Amino acid sequence: MNVLLLGPPGAGKGTQAKRLEEAHDLVQLSTGDMLRAAVTSGSEIGKQAQVIIDRGELVSDGTMIAMIRERIQNPDCMKGFILDGFPRTTAQAVALDLMLSEMDRRLDHVIEIKLDDGVVVERITGRFSCANCGTGYHAKFKKPKRKGICDACGGSEFSRRKDDNAETVTSRLEAYHRQTAPLLPYYQASGALSGVNGMADIDEVTHQIESVLEAA
């Protein structure tokens, strides 16, 4: 079973991908991790990617597709994989489908986690973490049990990512709507697309996703 998760930043795609990975013995594929691993390994694809990175350019769609092709041939992907963060454009989606077809595989489910823009901004701008152990918190949804004290390690220093601000989040949302939202009609036409309510709590979103998988 091969799954693609779509949704704006802050939709919880990473959290849900991890739950799917554990529940169904799938492999979560991060294109960023694959890129770093390819470069470190010194493989032919990695060498090509390193040259592009050294020039300060973005890795081409062809290189990304080649890395995914190489990765999903590994034995741990036998039962399937989860993509989160790729494809981002219709051109990438078409290239991915072509590559999978050549391997006699396909995306079985494309699941959109739907979320209002205002909620995305609230979720991301409220995030902070323990500076000592990295445990994540939220100013509204997940506060430490004792104010100013990390639940996990007892630390009292906290930090926020510099890009977790309203201006940056709004810019990322605009990019998502401009580039990634057109993927929805593409996958709708293939019959693979389903939607779940990302406004619900984490467990409910997981339940909705499982219902989509079971209905197939």
XYZ file of C-alpha atoms in Angstrom:
216
model
C 0.000 0.000 0.000
C 1.483 3.305 -1.123
C 0.127 6.530 0.361
C 0.624 10.227 -0.333
C -0.364 12.769 2.322
C -1.256 16.275 1.175
C -2.049 19.333 3.245
C -0.765 22.762 4.212
C 2.131 23.292 6.633
C 0.975 22.571 10.163
C -1.644 20.032 9.055
C 0.045 17.225 10.979
C 1.200 15.209 7.974
C 4.385 14.104 9.702
C 2.523 12.910 12.799
C -0.018 10.964 10.766
C 2.686 9.489 8.528
C 4.496 8.151 11.586
C 1.276 6.547 12.864
C 0.615 4.949 9.473
C 4.182 3.696 9.360
C 3.811 1.936 12.694
C 0.276 0.604 12.115
C 0.807 -0.805 8.632
C 4.542 -1.590 8.510
C 5.097 1.038 5.828
C 8.144 3.268 5.296
C 7.863 7.043 5.579
C 9.903 8.588 2.792
C 11.358 12.036 3.389
C 12.869 13.480 0.231
C 15.153 15.623 2.389
C 16.465 12.580 4.249
C 16.878 10.650 0.984
C 18.822 13.520 -0.535
C 21.191 13.729 2.433
C 21.661 9.935 2.454
C 22.394 9.852 -1.281
C 25.019 12.588 -0.950
C 26.623 10.858 2.049
C 26.671 7.459 0.307
C 28.565 8.823 -2.685
C 26.209 7.069 -5.111
C 25.959 8.309 -8.688
C 22.693 10.079 -7.900
C 24.254 11.523 -4.766
C 27.208 12.884 -6.737
C 24.863 14.535 -9.223
C 22.853 16.058 -6.379
C 26.004 17.321 -4.644
C 27.109 19.201 -7.770
C 23.702 20.889 -8.001
C 23.676 21.769 -4.292
C 27.228 23.149 -4.486
C 26.042 25.480 -7.247
C 23.323 26.726 -4.912
C 20.568 25.367 -7.132
C 17.521 23.237 -6.397
C 17.744 19.528 -7.147
C 15.825 18.777 -10.342
C 12.580 16.807 -10.457
C 14.389 14.098 -12.428
C 16.979 13.642 -9.702
C 14.308 13.491 -6.992
C 12.331 10.895 -8.947
C 15.506 8.843 -9.470
C 16.195 8.895 -5.721
C 12.658 7.765 -4.934
C 12.925 4.985 -7.530
C 16.166 3.788 -5.950
C 14.794 3.997 -2.416
C 11.531 2.105 -2.967
C 13.410 -0.850 -4.426
C 14.869 -1.548 -0.984
C 13.388 -4.552 0.870
C 11.915 -2.412 3.659
C 9.561 -0.798 1.122
C 8.118 -4.146 0.072
C 4.835 -3.551 1.904
C 4.586 0.052 0.800
C 5.613 3.608 1.544
C 4.270 6.984 2.646
C 5.193 10.189 0.833
C 4.912 13.531 2.610
C 6.260 16.663 0.949
C 6.656 15.276 -2.564
C 5.254 15.788 -5.145
C 4.667 19.514 -4.699
C 3.637 20.328 -8.270
C 1.556 18.695 -10.986
C 4.665 18.169 -13.119
C 6.263 16.230 -10.269
C 3.061 14.213 -9.794
C 3.009 13.221 -13.458
C 6.683 12.202 -13.340
C 6.107 10.204 -10.146
C 3.134 8.348 -11.628
C 5.121 7.503 -14.753
C 8.022 6.150 -12.719
C 5.747 4.060 -10.502
C 3.904 2.698 -13.547
C 7.228 1.592 -15.036
C 7.808 -0.355 -11.811
C 4.272 -1.792 -11.904
C 3.361 0.197 -8.795
C 1.035 3.097 -8.046
C -0.210 5.451 -5.366
C -3.113 3.590 -3.758
C -4.316 6.531 -1.660
C -3.824 10.282 -1.844
C -5.206 11.775 1.366
C -5.690 15.507 1.798
C -5.673 16.758 5.385
C -7.932 19.810 5.157
C -7.268 22.763 7.403
C -8.328 26.430 7.437
C -5.510 28.915 6.881
C -6.268 30.714 10.151
C -5.836 27.489 12.106
C -2.558 26.768 10.326
C -1.184 30.146 11.440
C -2.380 29.569 15.014
C -0.868 26.094 15.182
C 2.538 27.045 13.845
C 3.044 30.402 15.561
C 2.177 28.842 18.934
C 4.831 26.137 18.752
C 7.856 26.080 21.044
C 10.166 23.424 22.408
C 12.446 22.606 25.303
C 15.920 23.962 24.550
C 17.466 21.047 26.463
C 15.682 17.916 25.185
C 13.617 19.167 22.240
C 10.189 18.139 23.569
C 7.565 20.084 21.649
C 4.815 22.240 23.148
C 2.166 24.719 22.066
C 1.082 27.945 23.732
C -2.587 26.928 23.476
C -2.896 23.233 22.745
C -0.035 21.602 24.661
C 1.373 23.601 27.541
C 3.868 22.132 30.031
C 2.085 20.669 33.063
C 4.051 23.074 35.253
C 4.503 26.541 33.830
C 8.038 27.106 32.619
C 9.162 23.515 33.353
C 9.638 20.842 30.685
C 7.562 17.721 31.375
C 10.259 15.433 29.988
C 13.526 16.697 31.469
C 12.668 19.427 33.945
C 14.473 22.065 31.932
C 13.417 25.693 32.173
C 14.740 27.062 28.870
C 12.492 27.051 25.804
C 12.934 28.152 22.207
C 10.949 28.871 19.057
C 11.954 28.407 15.438
C 12.704 31.754 13.790
C 10.415 30.961 10.863
C 7.430 30.123 13.101
C 6.009 33.618 12.735
C 2.815 34.839 11.084
C 4.530 36.501 8.123
C 6.583 33.439 7.193
C 3.675 31.042 7.716
C 1.402 33.169 5.539
C 4.049 33.144 2.805
C 4.334 29.344 3.040
C 0.565 29.017 2.789
C 0.501 31.175 -0.319
C 3.160 28.953 -1.874
C 1.168 25.851 -0.949
C -2.030 27.141 -2.521
C -0.195 28.301 -5.628
C 1.928 25.206 -6.271
C 0.460 22.235 -4.446
C -3.302 22.826 -4.427
C -3.504 22.111 -8.212
C -2.512 18.525 -7.342
C -5.996 17.977 -5.919
C -7.907 17.938 -9.242
C -5.105 15.853 -10.756
C -5.501 13.111 -8.164
C -9.280 13.556 -8.078
C -9.350 12.609 -11.758
C -7.403 9.420 -11.028
C -9.867 8.388 -8.305
C -7.128 8.175 -5.666
C -8.005 11.336 -3.714
C -9.800 11.368 -0.370
C -10.110 14.134 2.216
C -10.122 14.154 6.012
C -10.916 16.925 8.476
C -7.599 18.214 9.814
C -9.467 20.528 12.210
C -10.236 17.501 14.415
C -7.896 16.293 17.154
C -4.971 14.037 16.252
C -6.654 10.741 17.170
C -9.780 11.606 15.191
C -7.724 12.485 12.123
C -5.982 9.119 12.448
C -9.386 7.404 12.675
C -10.592 9.178 9.530
C -7.464 8.166 7.624
C -7.841 4.545 8.720
C -11.470 4.632 7.532
C -10.288 5.737 4.092
C -7.787 2.880 3.938
C -10.326 0.309 5.099
C -12.932 1.432 2.571
C -10.660 0.686 -0.370
